[in-house]
Amino acid sequence: MTSSDRSAPVRLADARALLFDLDGVLTPTADVHMRAWSRLFTPYLAAHGVAPYTEQDYFAYIDGKPRYDGVRSLLDARGIELPQGTPDDAPDQDTVCGLGNRKNAEFTAELTEHGVEPYPGSLRFLVAAIDAGLSVAVVSSSANAKSVLRTAGILERFPVVIDGLVAREDGLAGKPAPDTYLDAASRFGLTAAECVVVEDATSGVAAGRNGSFGLVVGVDRGAGADALRQNGADVVVTDLADLIAELPEPAGPAEPAEPAVPTT
């Protein structure tokens, strides 16, 4: 499906739920992930005598995808063939899963050392959305989503979190397939058309497009506005706070009841 195949996107004010990616949308953990991937692939690719790892590799082959898919995509781009292995592989095993588990260890070390806080504009947008009565969920490919949300102090704001662990347990295909976002919508009892996908990765906005969601918001943290639009974003911003004015008006206090008229 191309963007021209979609019906006109809904207004943000008409949506009933916001489905947020995590890394690069709510928290700058994309930076943590990028450093962890670099710590994994810089020495690994050098040892194999292929083109060195660059930041662009992250956006082209890894960003937004489940971890093992990101490993496989990057290795394919360098012509390196490895067995898939299993999720139980040790981090020092030379398999796709082993490398993915090594990256996860690097991510945990980075998060423990540096911590993480929400983007100020994203936090303001989130609070305004909740105040306006919208349901909110996190849909992330990361297996570390809950620990990141907890470290950032916002886990309790999300009644629904669909992360890499949930996807694996429930057999949900990763982005750019729309399955994880559709699962989040279903947990609110809503259709895709009633929900907004908020993403910073090309694979994530493609998931929103592929699922025919009512609106796909791209947050440009480095992927590029043009790339986000080409992959399915209806709207692209650099700060979610720019969209607060587009949210529904917060529900005001209930009107006081009319006093009962005494009867005689």
Tab-separated table of C-alpha atoms in Angstrom:
chain	number	residue	atom	x	y	z
A	1	MET	CA	0.000	0.000	0.000
A	2	THR	CA	1.271	3.467	-0.807
A	3	SER	CA	0.319	6.672	0.901
A	4	SER	CA	-1.945	7.508	-2.024
A	5	ASP	CA	-3.975	4.373	-1.266
A	6	ARG	CA	-4.997	5.683	2.152
A	7	SER	CA	-8.164	7.605	2.802
A	8	ALA	CA	-7.801	11.132	4.151
A	9	PRO	CA	-6.236	11.018	7.640
A	10	VAL	CA	-8.371	11.857	10.645
A	11	ARG	CA	-7.799	14.981	12.675
A	12	LEU	CA	-5.894	14.479	15.915
A	13	ALA	CA	-8.889	15.947	17.727
A	14	ASP	CA	-11.088	13.099	16.432
A	15	ALA	CA	-8.816	10.269	17.622
A	16	ARG	CA	-9.626	8.077	20.604
A	17	ALA	CA	-6.165	6.658	21.340
A	18	LEU	CA	-2.507	7.493	20.815
A	19	LEU	CA	-0.113	4.594	20.237
A	20	PHE	CA	3.449	5.732	20.894
A	21	ASP	CA	6.710	4.188	19.879
A	22	LEU	CA	9.175	4.617	22.744
A	23	ASP	CA	12.776	5.092	21.666
A	24	GLY	CA	13.165	8.468	19.967
A	25	VAL	CA	9.511	9.407	20.505
A	26	LEU	CA	8.969	9.523	24.262
A	27	THR	CA	12.550	9.137	25.466
A	28	PRO	CA	15.968	9.732	23.897
A	29	THR	CA	16.809	6.060	24.329
A	30	ALA	CA	17.416	5.955	20.598
A	31	ASP	CA	20.737	7.568	21.517
A	32	VAL	CA	21.380	4.787	24.036
A	33	HIS	CA	20.484	2.164	21.437
A	34	MET	CA	22.706	3.842	18.846
A	35	ARG	CA	25.692	3.774	21.202
A	36	ALA	CA	24.994	0.137	22.070
A	37	TRP	CA	24.756	-0.880	18.403
A	38	SER	CA	27.980	0.979	17.690
A	39	ARG	CA	29.727	-0.807	20.558
A	40	LEU	CA	28.579	-4.098	19.046
A	41	PHE	CA	29.162	-3.577	15.345
A	42	THR	CA	32.212	-1.287	15.191
A	43	PRO	CA	34.667	-3.991	16.323
A	44	TYR	CA	32.652	-6.827	14.768
A	45	LEU	CA	32.613	-5.391	11.239
A	46	ALA	CA	36.247	-4.327	11.526
A	47	ALA	CA	37.191	-7.905	12.438
A	48	HIS	CA	35.394	-9.144	9.299
A	49	GLY	CA	37.157	-6.659	7.015
A	50	VAL	CA	33.996	-5.074	5.640
A	51	ALA	CA	32.803	-1.463	5.450
A	52	PRO	CA	32.849	0.166	8.904
A	53	TYR	CA	29.724	0.742	10.937
A	54	THR	CA	28.220	4.238	10.619
A	55	GLU	CA	25.330	6.132	12.184
A	56	GLN	CA	23.450	5.900	8.886
A	57	ASP	CA	23.500	2.102	9.215
A	58	TYR	CA	21.347	2.496	12.305
A	59	PHE	CA	18.649	4.431	10.452
A	60	ALA	CA	18.850	2.312	7.289
A	61	TYR	CA	18.912	-1.200	8.742
A	62	ILE	CA	18.141	-1.221	12.473
A	63	ASP	CA	15.916	1.613	13.693
A	64	GLY	CA	12.431	0.482	14.778
A	65	LYS	CA	12.939	-3.211	14.026
A	66	PRO	CA	13.005	-6.094	16.515
A	67	ARG	CA	16.580	-6.608	17.688
A	68	TYR	CA	17.320	-9.844	15.843
A	69	ASP	CA	15.788	-8.457	12.644
A	70	GLY	CA	18.088	-5.450	12.950
A	71	VAL	CA	21.125	-7.712	13.333
A	72	ARG	CA	20.116	-9.775	10.313
A	73	SER	CA	19.422	-6.683	8.188
A	74	LEU	CA	22.811	-5.120	8.938
A	75	LEU	CA	24.679	-8.394	8.354
A	76	ASP	CA	22.874	-8.903	5.037
A	77	ALA	CA	23.923	-5.401	3.975
A	78	ARG	CA	27.556	-6.355	4.586
A	79	GLY	CA	27.275	-9.791	2.979
A	80	ILE	CA	27.895	-11.640	6.258
A	81	GLU	CA	26.027	-14.929	6.721
A	82	LEU	CA	25.409	-16.323	10.185
A	83	PRO	CA	23.052	-18.996	11.531
A	84	GLN	CA	19.993	-17.591	13.261
A	85	GLY	CA	20.525	-19.421	16.536
A	86	THR	CA	17.954	-19.144	19.323
A	87	PRO	CA	17.026	-16.433	21.855
A	88	ASP	CA	18.844	-18.490	24.507
A	89	ASP	CA	22.229	-18.109	22.754
A	90	ALA	CA	25.002	-16.649	24.899
A	91	PRO	CA	26.160	-13.150	23.918
A	92	ASP	CA	29.524	-14.504	22.792
A	93	GLN	CA	28.004	-16.944	20.267
A	94	ASP	CA	28.519	-16.059	16.607
A	95	THR	CA	24.850	-16.250	15.643
A	96	VAL	CA	22.236	-13.632	14.850
A	97	CYS	CA	20.634	-14.182	18.252
A	98	GLY	CA	24.003	-14.239	20.004
A	99	LEU	CA	24.909	-10.855	18.514
A	100	GLY	CA	21.458	-9.524	19.389
A	101	ASN	CA	21.882	-10.648	22.990
A	102	ARG	CA	25.343	-9.024	23.080
A	103	LYS	CA	23.774	-5.773	21.919
A	104	ASN	CA	21.148	-6.071	24.672
A	105	ALA	CA	23.890	-6.384	27.271
A	106	GLU	CA	25.553	-3.258	25.865
A	107	PHE	CA	22.212	-1.408	26.022
A	108	THR	CA	21.639	-2.391	29.651
A	109	ALA	CA	25.111	-1.163	30.555
A	110	GLU	CA	24.509	2.172	28.799
A	111	LEU	CA	21.101	2.665	30.450
A	112	THR	CA	22.465	1.844	33.914
A	113	GLU	CA	25.377	4.231	33.469
A	114	HIS	CA	23.533	7.207	31.961
A	115	GLY	CA	19.830	6.776	32.843
A	116	VAL	CA	17.119	8.398	30.722
A	117	GLU	CA	14.458	11.103	30.980
A	118	PRO	CA	11.468	11.831	28.724
A	119	TYR	CA	11.719	14.472	26.038
A	120	PRO	CA	10.143	17.579	27.667
A	121	GLY	CA	7.883	18.253	24.668
A	122	SER	CA	6.783	14.627	24.474
A	123	LEU	CA	5.936	14.600	28.180
A	124	ARG	CA	3.854	17.773	27.801
A	125	PHE	CA	2.030	16.248	24.826
A	126	LEU	CA	1.426	12.984	26.714
A	127	VAL	CA	0.007	14.764	29.760
A	128	ALA	CA	-2.226	16.940	27.571
A	129	ALA	CA	-3.486	13.876	25.683
A	130	ILE	CA	-4.365	12.049	28.893
A	131	ASP	CA	-6.076	15.179	30.252
A	132	ALA	CA	-8.091	15.328	27.017
A	133	GLY	CA	-9.402	11.820	27.680
A	134	LEU	CA	-7.387	9.917	25.056
A	135	SER	CA	-6.214	6.390	25.761
A	136	VAL	CA	-2.437	5.938	25.469
A	137	ALA	CA	-0.208	2.925	24.844
A	138	VAL	CA	3.438	2.214	24.115
A	139	VAL	CA	4.238	-0.055	21.160
A	140	SER	CA	7.954	-0.765	21.031
A	141	SER	CA	10.152	-3.379	19.408
A	142	SER	CA	12.463	-3.217	22.419
A	143	ALA	CA	12.454	-5.952	25.033
A	144	ASN	CA	13.595	-3.264	27.491
A	145	ALA	CA	10.586	-0.972	27.071
A	146	LYS	CA	9.200	-1.334	30.604
A	147	SER	CA	12.585	-0.807	32.246
A	148	VAL	CA	13.102	2.331	30.133
A	149	LEU	CA	9.629	3.654	30.980
A	150	ARG	CA	10.236	2.911	34.667
A	151	THR	CA	13.632	4.654	34.618
A	152	ALA	CA	12.030	7.654	32.900
A	153	GLY	CA	9.268	7.755	35.537
A	154	ILE	CA	6.334	7.369	33.125
A	155	LEU	CA	5.504	3.646	33.182
A	156	GLU	CA	2.382	4.147	35.297
A	157	ARG	CA	0.865	6.459	32.670
A	158	PHE	CA	0.472	3.594	30.173
A	159	PRO	CA	-2.162	0.912	30.814
A	160	VAL	CA	-1.015	-0.937	27.681
A	161	VAL	CA	2.616	-1.690	26.766
A	162	ILE	CA	3.282	-3.916	23.770
A	163	ASP	CA	7.018	-4.573	23.694
A	164	GLY	CA	9.386	-7.084	22.146
A	165	LEU	CA	8.659	-9.623	24.880
A	166	VAL	CA	4.898	-9.444	24.314
A	167	ALA	CA	5.397	-9.696	20.561
A	168	ARG	CA	7.522	-12.812	20.946
A	169	GLU	CA	5.134	-14.464	23.392
A	170	ASP	CA	2.069	-13.720	21.253
A	171	GLY	CA	3.705	-14.409	17.891
A	172	LEU	CA	3.229	-10.854	16.607
A	173	ALA	CA	5.258	-9.811	13.567
A	174	GLY	CA	7.546	-6.827	14.103
A	175	LYS	CA	7.457	-3.465	12.358
A	176	PRO	CA	6.975	-2.601	9.475
A	177	ALA	CA	4.167	-5.153	9.890
A	178	PRO	CA	1.275	-3.459	11.728
A	179	ASP	CA	0.562	-6.384	14.074
A	180	THR	CA	1.862	-4.879	17.317
A	181	TYR	CA	0.000	-1.614	16.770
A	182	LEU	CA	-3.194	-3.461	15.853
A	183	ASP	CA	-2.854	-5.524	19.024
A	184	ALA	CA	-2.603	-2.358	21.125
A	185	ALA	CA	-5.699	-0.879	19.465
A	186	SER	CA	-7.654	-4.077	20.089
A	187	ARG	CA	-6.824	-3.951	23.806
A	188	PHE	CA	-8.692	-0.656	23.973
A	189	GLY	CA	-11.556	-2.128	21.963
A	190	LEU	CA	-10.807	0.295	19.122
A	191	THR	CA	-10.294	0.020	15.387
A	192	ALA	CA	-7.121	1.178	13.666
A	193	ALA	CA	-9.068	4.079	12.143
A	194	GLU	CA	-9.768	5.419	15.658
A	195	CYS	CA	-6.097	5.429	16.667
A	196	VAL	CA	-3.014	7.532	15.974
A	197	VAL	CA	0.438	5.997	15.547
A	198	VAL	CA	3.348	8.189	16.729
A	199	GLU	CA	6.738	7.079	15.382
A	200	ASP	CA	10.259	8.282	14.636
A	201	ALA	CA	11.399	5.316	12.507
A	202	THR	CA	10.643	4.654	8.847
A	203	SER	CA	9.715	1.057	9.707
A	204	GLY	CA	7.320	2.355	12.372
A	205	VAL	CA	5.485	4.848	10.182
A	206	ALA	CA	5.273	2.108	7.550
A	207	ALA	CA	3.595	-0.082	10.173
A	208	GLY	CA	1.030	2.670	10.763
A	209	ARG	CA	0.408	3.020	7.033
A	210	ASN	CA	0.211	-0.759	6.539
A	211	GLY	CA	-2.354	-1.019	9.333
A	212	SER	CA	-4.564	1.764	7.884
A	213	PHE	CA	-4.432	3.766	11.109
A	214	GLY	CA	-6.410	6.974	11.249
A	215	LEU	CA	-3.330	9.175	11.477
A	216	VAL	CA	0.410	8.485	11.405
A	217	VAL	CA	2.579	11.119	13.073
A	218	GLY	CA	6.294	11.087	12.304
A	219	VAL	CA	8.741	12.596	14.792
A	220	ASP	CA	11.952	13.513	13.004
A	221	ARG	CA	14.873	12.642	15.276
A	222	GLY	CA	17.267	11.954	12.424
A	223	ALA	CA	15.491	9.711	9.932
A	224	GLY	CA	14.530	12.771	7.873
A	225	ALA	CA	11.127	14.316	7.225
A	226	ASP	CA	11.069	13.209	3.585
A	227	ALA	CA	11.883	9.601	4.474
A	228	LEU	CA	9.168	9.544	7.140
A	229	ARG	CA	6.577	10.925	4.727
A	230	GLN	CA	7.608	8.533	1.954
A	231	ASN	CA	7.115	5.600	4.314
A	232	GLY	CA	3.692	6.640	5.547
A	233	ALA	CA	3.720	9.643	7.893
A	234	ASP	CA	0.775	12.004	7.397
A	235	VAL	CA	2.316	14.679	9.629
A	236	VAL	CA	5.966	15.221	10.584
A	237	VAL	CA	7.156	17.316	13.539
A	238	THR	CA	10.430	17.679	15.402
A	239	ASP	CA	8.715	18.183	18.773
A	240	LEU	CA	5.396	16.646	19.828
A	241	ALA	CA	4.618	19.764	21.839
A	242	ASP	CA	3.858	21.403	18.487
A	243	LEU	CA	0.716	19.238	18.274
A	244	ILE	CA	-0.786	20.001	21.692
A	245	ALA	CA	-3.128	22.601	20.198
A	246	GLU	CA	-4.517	19.922	17.845
A	247	LEU	CA	-5.684	17.677	20.708
A	248	PRO	CA	-9.303	17.608	21.870
A	249	GLU	CA	-10.223	20.141	24.517
A	250	PRO	CA	-9.838	18.710	28.033
A	251	ALA	CA	-13.119	17.637	29.514
A	252	GLY	CA	-14.329	20.311	31.886
A	253	PRO	CA	-15.998	19.723	35.251
A	254	ALA	CA	-19.520	18.354	35.116
A	255	GLU	CA	-22.319	20.914	35.179
A	256	PRO	CA	-23.958	21.060	38.596
A	257	ALA	CA	-27.266	19.345	38.739
A	258	GLU	CA	-30.391	21.487	38.857
A	259	PRO	CA	-31.776	21.593	42.398
A	260	ALA	CA	-34.771	19.395	42.861
A	261	VAL	CA	-38.091	21.235	42.939
A	262	PRO	CA	-39.854	20.412	46.194
A	263	THR	CA	-43.274	18.940	45.814
A	264	THR	CA	-46.245	19.736	48.010
